[in-house]
mmCIF file of C-alpha atoms and ligand atoms in Angstrom:
data_model
loop_
_atom_site.group_PDB
_atom_site.id
_atom_site.type_symbol
_atom_site.label_atom_id
_atom_site.label_comp_id
_atom_site.label_asym_id
_atom_site.label_seq_id
_atom_site.Cartn_x
_atom_site.Cartn_y
_atom_site.Cartn_z
ATOM 1 C CA MET A 1 63.097 103.912 92.619
ATOM 2 C CA HIS A 2 63.202 104.651 96.377
ATOM 3 C CA TRP A 3 65.473 107.657 97.383
ATOM 4 C CA TYR A 4 66.026 108.303 101.074
ATOM 5 C CA ILE A 5 67.110 111.742 102.059
ATOM 6 C CA LEU A 6 69.336 112.642 105.035
ATOM 7 C CA GLY A 7 69.067 116.330 105.767
ATOM 8 C CA ALA A 8 65.535 117.956 105.677
ATOM 9 C CA GLY A 9 66.568 121.469 105.374
ATOM 10 C CA ALA A 10 65.678 123.826 102.334
ATOM 11 C CA ILE A 11 67.772 121.904 99.687
ATOM 12 C CA GLY A 12 66.541 118.608 101.193
ATOM 13 C CA CYS A 13 62.913 119.523 100.670
ATOM 14 C CA LEU A 14 63.477 121.134 97.270
ATOM 15 C CA CYS A 15 65.198 117.863 96.113
ATOM 16 C CA ALA A 16 62.280 115.741 97.629
ATOM 17 C CA GLU A 17 59.911 117.629 95.510
ATOM 18 C CA LEU A 18 62.055 117.120 92.341
ATOM 19 C CA LEU A 19 62.338 113.402 93.031
ATOM 20 C CA CYS A 20 58.714 112.977 93.997
ATOM 21 C CA ASN A 21 57.693 114.601 90.702
ATOM 22 C CA SER A 22 60.030 112.429 88.739
ATOM 23 C CA GLY A 23 58.136 109.426 90.071
ATOM 24 C CA ALA A 24 60.429 108.265 92.751
ATOM 25 C CA LYS A 25 59.331 107.298 96.184
ATOM 26 C CA VAL A 26 60.895 109.649 98.874
ATOM 27 C CA THR A 27 61.599 108.974 102.460
ATOM 28 C CA PHE A 28 63.337 111.525 104.841
ATOM 29 C CA ILE A 29 65.671 109.871 107.385
ATOM 30 C CA LEU A 30 65.033 111.812 110.704
ATOM 31 C CA ARG A 31 67.474 111.672 113.497
ATOM 32 C CA ASN A 32 65.215 110.923 116.519
ATOM 33 C CA GLN A 33 61.652 110.641 117.824
ATOM 34 C CA SER A 34 61.383 114.394 118.388
ATOM 35 C CA GLN A 35 62.007 115.103 114.774
ATOM 36 C CA LEU A 36 59.469 112.384 113.726
ATOM 37 C CA GLN A 37 56.915 114.006 115.825
ATOM 38 C CA THR A 38 57.524 117.411 114.281
ATOM 39 C CA PHE A 39 57.138 115.732 110.880
ATOM 40 C CA ASN A 40 53.855 114.112 111.906
ATOM 41 C CA GLN A 41 52.641 117.504 113.120
ATOM 42 C CA ALA A 42 53.530 119.022 109.808
ATOM 43 C CA GLY A 43 51.047 116.511 108.286
ATOM 44 C CA ARG A 44 53.785 114.081 107.004
ATOM 45 C CA GLN A 45 54.290 116.514 104.041
ATOM 46 C CA ILE A 46 56.622 119.223 102.863
ATOM 47 C CA ARG A 47 55.330 122.695 101.954
ATOM 48 C CA LEU A 48 57.122 124.615 99.133
ATOM 49 C CA ARG A 49 56.152 128.458 98.763
ATOM 50 C CA ASP A 50 57.084 130.274 95.589
ATOM 51 C CA GLY A 51 55.868 133.900 95.686
ATOM 52 C CA ASP A 52 52.140 133.581 96.208
ATOM 53 C CA THR A 53 52.040 129.961 95.047
ATOM 54 C CA CYS A 54 52.107 127.257 97.626
ATOM 55 C CA CYS A 55 52.265 123.462 97.078
ATOM 56 C CA SER A 56 52.389 120.466 99.507
ATOM 57 C CA ILE A 57 53.872 117.021 98.742
ATOM 58 C CA SER A 58 53.370 113.873 100.896
ATOM 59 C CA VAL A 59 56.512 112.133 101.766
ATOM 60 C CA ASP A 60 57.578 109.327 104.107
ATOM 61 C CA ALA A 61 59.817 109.469 107.097
ATOM 62 C CA SER A 62 61.839 106.810 108.913
ATOM 63 C CA ALA A 63 64.077 107.104 111.956
ATOM 64 C CA ALA A 64 67.852 106.686 111.483
ATOM 65 C CA ALA A 65 67.684 103.700 113.703
ATOM 66 C CA ASP A 66 65.252 101.715 111.668
ATOM 67 C CA ASN A 67 66.383 98.606 109.695
ATOM 68 C CA ALA A 68 64.991 98.976 106.207
ATOM 69 C CA GLU A 69 67.801 98.747 103.605
ATOM 70 C CA ILE A 70 68.786 101.848 101.825
ATOM 71 C CA ARG A 71 69.969 101.450 98.158
ATOM 72 C CA HIS A 72 69.612 105.116 97.099
ATOM 73 C CA LEU A 73 70.677 107.815 99.556
ATOM 74 C CA LEU A 74 70.874 111.711 98.966
ATOM 75 C CA VAL A 75 72.716 113.632 101.823
ATOM 76 C CA THR A 76 71.803 117.248 102.101
ATOM 77 C CA THR A 77 72.892 117.862 105.638
ATOM 78 C CA LYS A 78 75.246 120.645 106.676
ATOM 79 C CA ALA A 79 78.833 119.697 105.502
ATOM 80 C CA TYR A 80 80.031 119.202 109.114
ATOM 81 C CA ASP A 81 77.139 116.662 109.799
ATOM 82 C CA THR A 82 78.016 114.460 106.879
ATOM 83 C CA LEU A 83 79.942 111.911 108.621
ATOM 84 C CA PRO A 84 77.920 111.496 111.912
ATOM 85 C CA ALA A 85 74.708 111.470 109.911
ATOM 86 C CA LEU A 86 76.087 108.812 107.575
ATOM 87 C CA SER A 87 77.504 106.671 110.473
ATOM 88 C CA SER A 88 73.978 106.740 112.191
ATOM 89 C CA ILE A 89 72.470 104.789 109.068
ATOM 90 C CA GLN A 90 75.606 102.756 108.267
ATOM 91 C CA HIS A 91 73.737 99.536 109.289
ATOM 92 C CA ARG A 92 71.184 100.223 106.683
ATOM 93 C CA LEU A 93 73.366 100.894 103.603
ATOM 94 C CA ALA A 94 73.339 98.230 100.989
ATOM 95 C CA PRO A 95 76.851 97.327 99.860
ATOM 96 C CA ASP A 96 75.898 98.583 96.231
ATOM 97 C CA ALA A 97 74.145 101.644 97.554
ATOM 98 C CA GLN A 98 74.263 104.958 95.619
ATOM 99 C CA ILE A 99 75.047 107.930 97.546
ATOM 100 C CA VAL A 100 74.671 111.542 96.365
ATOM 101 C CA LEU A 101 76.298 114.342 98.550
ATOM 102 C CA LEU A 102 74.820 117.804 97.788
ATOM 103 C CA GLN A 103 76.450 120.107 100.086
ATOM 104 C CA ASN A 104 78.765 123.138 100.528
ATOM 105 C CA GLY A 105 82.443 122.789 101.288
ATOM 106 C CA CYS A 106 85.201 120.428 100.444
ATOM 107 C CA GLY A 107 86.958 117.496 102.121
ATOM 108 C CA GLN A 108 83.868 115.461 103.457
ATOM 109 C CA GLN A 109 83.100 114.054 100.000
ATOM 110 C CA GLN A 110 86.498 112.547 99.711
ATOM 111 C CA GLU A 111 86.303 111.132 103.209
ATOM 112 C CA VAL A 112 82.880 109.473 102.496
ATOM 113 C CA ALA A 113 84.183 107.909 99.198
ATOM 114 C CA ARG A 114 87.079 106.523 101.358
ATOM 115 C CA LEU A 115 84.921 105.252 104.179
ATOM 116 C CA TYR A 116 82.059 103.943 102.021
ATOM 117 C CA PHE A 117 83.999 102.166 99.309
ATOM 118 C CA PRO A 118 83.021 100.365 97.144
ATOM 119 C CA ARG A 119 79.612 102.116 96.976
ATOM 120 C CA GLN A 120 79.111 104.579 94.183
ATOM 121 C CA ILE A 121 79.310 108.229 95.365
ATOM 122 C CA TRP A 122 78.414 111.397 93.588
ATOM 123 C CA ALA A 123 79.258 114.848 94.609
ATOM 124 C CA GLY A 124 77.192 117.853 93.689
ATOM 125 C CA ILE A 125 76.728 121.583 94.063
ATOM 126 C CA THR A 126 73.510 123.550 93.528
ATOM 127 C CA THR A 127 72.625 127.089 92.735
ATOM 128 C CA HIS A 128 69.001 126.693 93.741
ATOM 129 C CA GLY A 129 68.075 129.410 96.159
ATOM 130 C CA ALA A 130 65.854 128.321 99.083
ATOM 131 C CA TRP A 131 65.286 128.913 102.683
ATOM 132 C CA ARG A 132 63.423 127.084 105.428
ATOM 133 C CA GLU A 133 60.731 129.172 107.087
ATOM 134 C CA ALA A 134 59.662 126.361 109.447
ATOM 135 C CA PRO A 135 60.446 122.598 109.819
ATOM 136 C CA PHE A 136 59.508 120.886 106.388
ATOM 137 C CA GLN A 137 58.389 124.460 104.948
ATOM 138 C CA VAL A 138 60.619 126.010 102.465
ATOM 139 C CA VAL A 139 60.406 129.288 100.523
ATOM 140 C CA ARG A 140 61.966 129.142 96.958
ATOM 141 C CA ALA A 141 64.188 132.141 96.411
ATOM 142 C CA GLY A 142 65.641 131.473 92.881
ATOM 143 C CA ILE A 143 65.536 128.600 90.224
ATOM 144 C CA GLY A 144 69.028 127.245 89.711
ATOM 145 C CA GLN A 145 70.700 124.038 88.662
ATOM 146 C CA ILE A 146 72.061 121.003 90.231
ATOM 147 C CA THR A 147 75.592 119.859 88.908
ATOM 148 C CA LEU A 148 76.544 116.321 89.828
ATOM 149 C CA GLY A 149 79.479 114.122 89.023
ATOM 150 C CA PRO A 150 80.846 110.750 90.211
ATOM 151 C CA LEU A 151 83.786 110.635 92.608
ATOM 152 C CA GLY A 152 86.827 108.411 91.859
ATOM 153 C CA THR A 153 85.494 107.401 88.497
ATOM 154 C CA SER A 154 85.428 109.126 85.100
ATOM 155 C CA GLN A 155 82.206 107.452 83.904
ATOM 156 C CA LEU A 156 79.587 110.117 83.262
ATOM 157 C CA THR A 157 76.262 108.796 84.460
ATOM 158 C CA LEU A 158 73.660 110.206 86.682
ATOM 159 C CA PRO A 159 72.451 108.295 89.801
ATOM 160 C CA ASP A 160 69.565 106.000 89.192
ATOM 161 C CA GLY A 161 66.291 107.791 88.083
ATOM 162 C CA TRP A 162 67.916 111.408 88.133
ATOM 163 C CA GLU A 163 67.579 111.614 84.314
ATOM 164 C CA LYS A 164 63.835 111.666 84.911
ATOM 165 C CA ILE A 165 63.956 114.879 87.101
ATOM 166 C CA ASP A 166 62.296 117.747 85.241
ATOM 167 C CA ALA A 167 64.815 120.457 86.151
ATOM 168 C CA ALA A 168 68.344 121.427 85.269
ATOM 169 C CA ILE A 169 70.584 118.526 86.314
ATOM 170 C CA ILE A 170 73.953 118.920 84.867
ATOM 171 C CA ALA A 171 76.113 115.837 84.666
ATOM 172 C CA GLU A 172 79.750 117.103 85.254
ATOM 173 C CA PRO A 173 82.719 114.676 84.474
ATOM 174 C CA ASP A 174 85.064 116.853 86.368
ATOM 175 C CA ILE A 175 83.164 117.443 89.685
ATOM 176 C CA LYS A 176 86.256 118.066 91.590
ATOM 177 C CA SER A 177 86.860 121.332 89.677
ATOM 178 C CA ALA A 178 83.204 122.296 90.127
ATOM 179 C CA LEU A 179 83.489 121.766 93.844
ATOM 180 C CA TRP A 180 86.749 123.966 93.923
ATOM 181 C CA ARG A 181 84.824 126.729 92.074
ATOM 182 C CA LYS A 182 81.954 126.711 94.559
ATOM 183 C CA LEU A 183 84.456 126.583 97.464
ATOM 184 C CA ALA A 184 86.439 129.665 96.061
ATOM 185 C CA ILE A 185 83.098 131.664 95.895
ATOM 186 C CA ASN A 186 82.053 130.529 99.396
ATOM 187 C CA CYS A 187 85.610 131.377 100.722
ATOM 188 C CA ALA A 188 85.400 134.842 99.229
ATOM 189 C CA ILE A 189 81.874 135.824 100.274
ATOM 190 C CA ASN A 190 80.802 133.973 103.376
ATOM 191 C CA PRO A 191 83.306 134.601 106.115
ATOM 192 C CA LEU A 192 83.775 138.212 105.259
ATOM 193 C CA THR A 193 80.040 138.956 105.156
ATOM 194 C CA ALA A 194 79.518 136.944 108.377
ATOM 195 C CA ILE A 195 82.279 138.985 110.208
ATOM 196 C CA GLN A 196 81.058 142.347 108.838
ATOM 197 C CA GLY A 197 77.327 141.409 109.299
ATOM 198 C CA CYS A 198 76.560 142.817 105.809
ATOM 199 C CA ARG A 199 74.709 141.785 102.727
ATOM 200 C CA ASN A 200 76.679 140.189 99.829
ATOM 201 C CA GLY A 201 76.226 143.422 97.874
ATOM 202 C CA ASP A 202 78.086 145.460 100.288
ATOM 203 C CA LEU A 203 81.270 143.823 99.428
ATOM 204 C CA LEU A 204 80.913 145.685 96.174
ATOM 205 C CA THR A 205 79.988 149.125 97.334
ATOM 206 C CA ASP A 206 82.272 149.513 100.385
ATOM 207 C CA PRO A 207 85.836 150.054 98.889
ATOM 208 C CA LYS A 208 87.502 148.911 102.151
ATOM 209 C CA LEU A 209 85.660 145.520 101.745
ATOM 210 C CA SER A 210 86.269 145.226 98.145
ATOM 211 C CA LEU A 211 89.931 145.639 98.748
ATOM 212 C CA LEU A 212 89.849 143.046 101.453
ATOM 213 C CA MET A 213 87.877 140.666 99.197
ATOM 214 C CA ARG A 214 90.509 141.126 96.418
ATOM 215 C CA GLY A 215 93.267 140.038 98.881
ATOM 216 C CA ILE A 216 91.138 136.982 100.022
ATOM 217 C CA CYS A 217 90.628 136.052 96.237
ATOM 218 C CA ASP A 218 94.313 136.309 95.313
ATOM 219 C CA GLU A 219 95.156 133.867 98.164
ATOM 220 C CA ILE A 220 92.437 131.358 97.114
ATOM 221 C CA GLU A 221 93.845 131.588 93.549
ATOM 222 C CA GLN A 222 97.335 130.789 94.644
ATOM 223 C CA ILE A 223 96.236 127.558 96.448
ATOM 224 C CA ALA A 224 93.976 126.515 93.503
ATOM 225 C CA HIS A 225 96.888 127.048 91.144
ATOM 226 C CA ALA A 226 99.320 125.149 93.437
ATOM 227 C CA ARG A 227 96.767 122.318 93.443
ATOM 228 C CA GLY A 228 96.428 122.264 89.602
ATOM 229 C CA GLN A 229 92.876 123.608 89.756
ATOM 230 C CA GLN A 230 91.773 126.099 87.112
ATOM 231 C CA LEU A 231 88.847 128.142 88.635
ATOM 232 C CA PHE A 232 87.113 130.500 86.210
ATOM 233 C CA THR A 233 88.067 131.872 82.813
ATOM 234 C CA THR A 234 88.131 135.331 84.433
ATOM 235 C CA PRO A 235 90.029 136.181 87.496
ATOM 236 C CA LEU A 236 88.388 134.835 90.727
ATOM 237 C CA PHE A 237 87.829 138.447 92.034
ATOM 238 C CA ASP A 238 85.637 139.159 88.724
ATOM 239 C CA ALA A 239 83.720 135.871 89.260
ATOM 240 C CA VAL A 240 83.002 136.647 92.889
ATOM 241 C CA CYS A 241 81.848 140.170 92.042
ATOM 242 C CA GLU A 242 79.367 138.849 89.658
ATOM 243 C CA ILE A 243 77.997 136.474 92.204
ATOM 244 C CA ALA A 244 77.795 139.160 94.836
ATOM 245 C CA LEU A 245 75.959 141.418 92.412
ATOM 246 C CA LEU A 246 73.340 138.559 91.525
ATOM 247 C CA THR A 247 72.935 138.015 95.301
ATOM 248 C CA ALA A 248 73.406 141.571 96.438
ATOM 249 C CA ASP A 249 70.369 141.597 98.771
ATOM 250 C CA ASN A 250 71.016 138.239 100.314
ATOM 251 C CA PHE A 251 72.816 137.405 103.621
ATOM 252 C CA SER A 252 75.263 134.687 103.188
ATOM 253 C CA SER A 253 74.397 131.373 104.773
ATOM 254 C CA MET A 254 77.278 131.697 107.105
ATOM 255 C CA LEU A 255 76.148 135.124 108.414
ATOM 256 C CA GLN A 256 72.561 133.513 108.974
ATOM 257 C CA ASP A 257 74.131 130.609 110.859
ATOM 258 C CA LEU A 258 76.161 133.014 113.119
ATOM 259 C CA ARG A 259 73.270 135.167 113.741
ATOM 260 C CA GLN A 260 71.104 132.218 114.783
ATOM 261 C CA GLU A 261 73.883 130.938 116.866
ATOM 262 C CA ARG A 262 74.168 127.604 114.811
ATOM 263 C CA GLN A 263 77.459 126.095 113.830
ATOM 264 C CA THR A 264 78.800 127.306 110.599
ATOM 265 C CA GLU A 265 80.533 125.436 107.752
ATOM 266 C CA ILE A 266 83.686 127.261 108.215
ATOM 267 C CA GLU A 267 85.890 124.189 108.668
ATOM 268 C CA GLN A 268 84.654 122.773 105.399
ATOM 269 C CA ILE A 269 85.157 126.140 103.596
ATOM 270 C CA THR A 270 87.977 128.317 104.653
ATOM 271 C CA GLY A 271 89.245 125.710 107.036
ATOM 272 C CA PHE A 272 89.627 123.207 104.063
ATOM 273 C CA LEU A 273 91.632 125.825 102.121
ATOM 274 C CA CYS A 274 93.965 126.647 105.088
ATOM 275 C CA ARG A 275 94.497 122.978 105.545
ATOM 276 C CA GLU A 276 95.429 122.686 101.813
ATOM 277 C CA ALA A 277 97.769 125.652 102.172
ATOM 278 C CA ALA A 278 99.448 124.085 105.252
ATOM 279 C CA GLU A 279 100.113 120.827 103.426
ATOM 280 C CA LEU A 280 101.703 122.877 100.580
ATOM 281 C CA GLY A 281 103.752 124.749 103.193
ATOM 282 C CA MET A 282 101.994 128.074 102.154
ATOM 283 C CA THR A 283 100.427 130.814 104.318
ATOM 284 C CA LEU A 284 97.214 132.660 103.810
ATOM 285 C CA PRO A 285 97.031 135.535 106.088
ATOM 286 C CA HIS A 286 93.572 136.951 105.059
ATOM 287 C CA ASN A 287 91.792 133.737 104.990
ATOM 288 C CA GLN A 288 93.524 132.390 108.195
ATOM 289 C CA ARG A 289 92.384 135.659 109.946
ATOM 290 C CA LEU A 290 88.769 135.038 108.848
ATOM 291 C CA LEU A 291 89.024 131.388 109.995
ATOM 292 C CA ASP A 292 90.172 132.500 113.431
ATOM 293 C CA GLN A 293 87.536 135.244 113.631
ATOM 294 C CA ILE A 294 84.694 132.721 112.820
ATOM 295 C CA ARG A 295 85.950 130.107 115.041
ATOM 296 C CA SER A 296 86.087 132.527 117.921
ATOM 297 C CA GLN A 297 82.637 133.844 117.382
ATOM 298 C CA GLN A 298 81.254 130.322 117.203
ATOM 299 C CA ASN A 299 83.053 129.286 120.299
ATOM 300 C CA ARG A 300 81.499 132.355 122.050
ATOM 301 C CA HIS A 301 78.018 131.043 121.153
ATOM 302 C CA TYR A 302 78.769 127.434 122.348
ATOM 303 C CA THR A 303 80.311 128.804 125.722
ATOM 304 C CA LYS A 304 77.210 130.960 126.170
ATOM 305 C CA GLY A 305 74.807 127.989 125.155
ATOM 306 C CA GLU A 306 76.524 125.639 127.719
ATOM 307 C CA GLY A 307 76.521 128.192 130.484
ATOM 308 C CA SER A 308 72.776 128.868 130.131
ATOM 309 C CA GLU A 309 71.641 125.192 130.187
HETATM 310 O O1 PAF B 1 76.475 130.224 100.966
HETATM 311 C C1 PAF B 1 75.923 131.222 100.304
HETATM 312 O O2 PAF B 1 75.233 132.126 100.984
HETATM 313 C C2 PAF B 1 75.869 131.281 98.871
HETATM 314 O O3 PAF B 1 76.409 130.115 98.361
HETATM 315 C C3 PAF B 1 76.419 132.514 98.241
HETATM 316 C C4 PAF B 1 76.791 132.242 96.787
HETATM 317 C C5 PAF B 1 77.689 132.916 98.994
HETATM 318 C C6 PAF B 1 75.525 133.629 98.205
HETATM 319 O O4 PAF B 1 75.075 134.090 99.442
#
């Protein structure tokens, strides 16, 4: 089995290790010559650090513009990069290719299923914790699991070869609900921590932030309910508090993106929720305010970036 991976960030590298260890051949698809050069400088391998233990794994790389056919593709790019990244390799995708999307946010998965029909598409979420300390070098921050399910069909199979992976891979028949649950958690934690510049745990200890988070959660639940989505067996606020406690010392991915002046996934997280609300004729004052605030902070960075070039 030969799996290509689009997106050589922390989750892309973790998955490369899992797939290599399962016996698959793994090739990263890199966007341009400069990324290929960085990959060559890294010794054409990925390095994973787990506490004091370090392991290196040799993988291949190919440029997006190459011509070799792709029959198995894992996409671990940032959510907003999904469509442009896929379109850069469209000429290589076999008509019966299997595509796995392992990303935050909602909306892009349905768009991929529509645009790349009749290929088989799986969507997934992961609770693995990892961060990239340098290109192709990843630090493992917590062992989690990968939950995957096919889009647009009820057949419960994993993509080719994934049953051989020696890690928790959960086959989920109702992946849409799993994506909604992850979306709800991200909507409740990410923008608020990003605006406040605080750790996830501060949402629990600061009464003002907890109250705000409760308001945000109530709105998310209203939309999920209107869309017929059952979220958790407990109220969303309680589920979010549990995750915030488990990740109390972490800075959310959105806060890290803002601090490093990178584009955030706000449009695929709170943006998706607000678009759903608009379609339903509903308003979400708390979530809309967060969306506006993150958009304006991002725009400031871009404007600054453009001015300094
Ligand atoms: O995006 C993140 O940072 C994480 O998904 C989560 C669960 C909010 C914890 O930081």
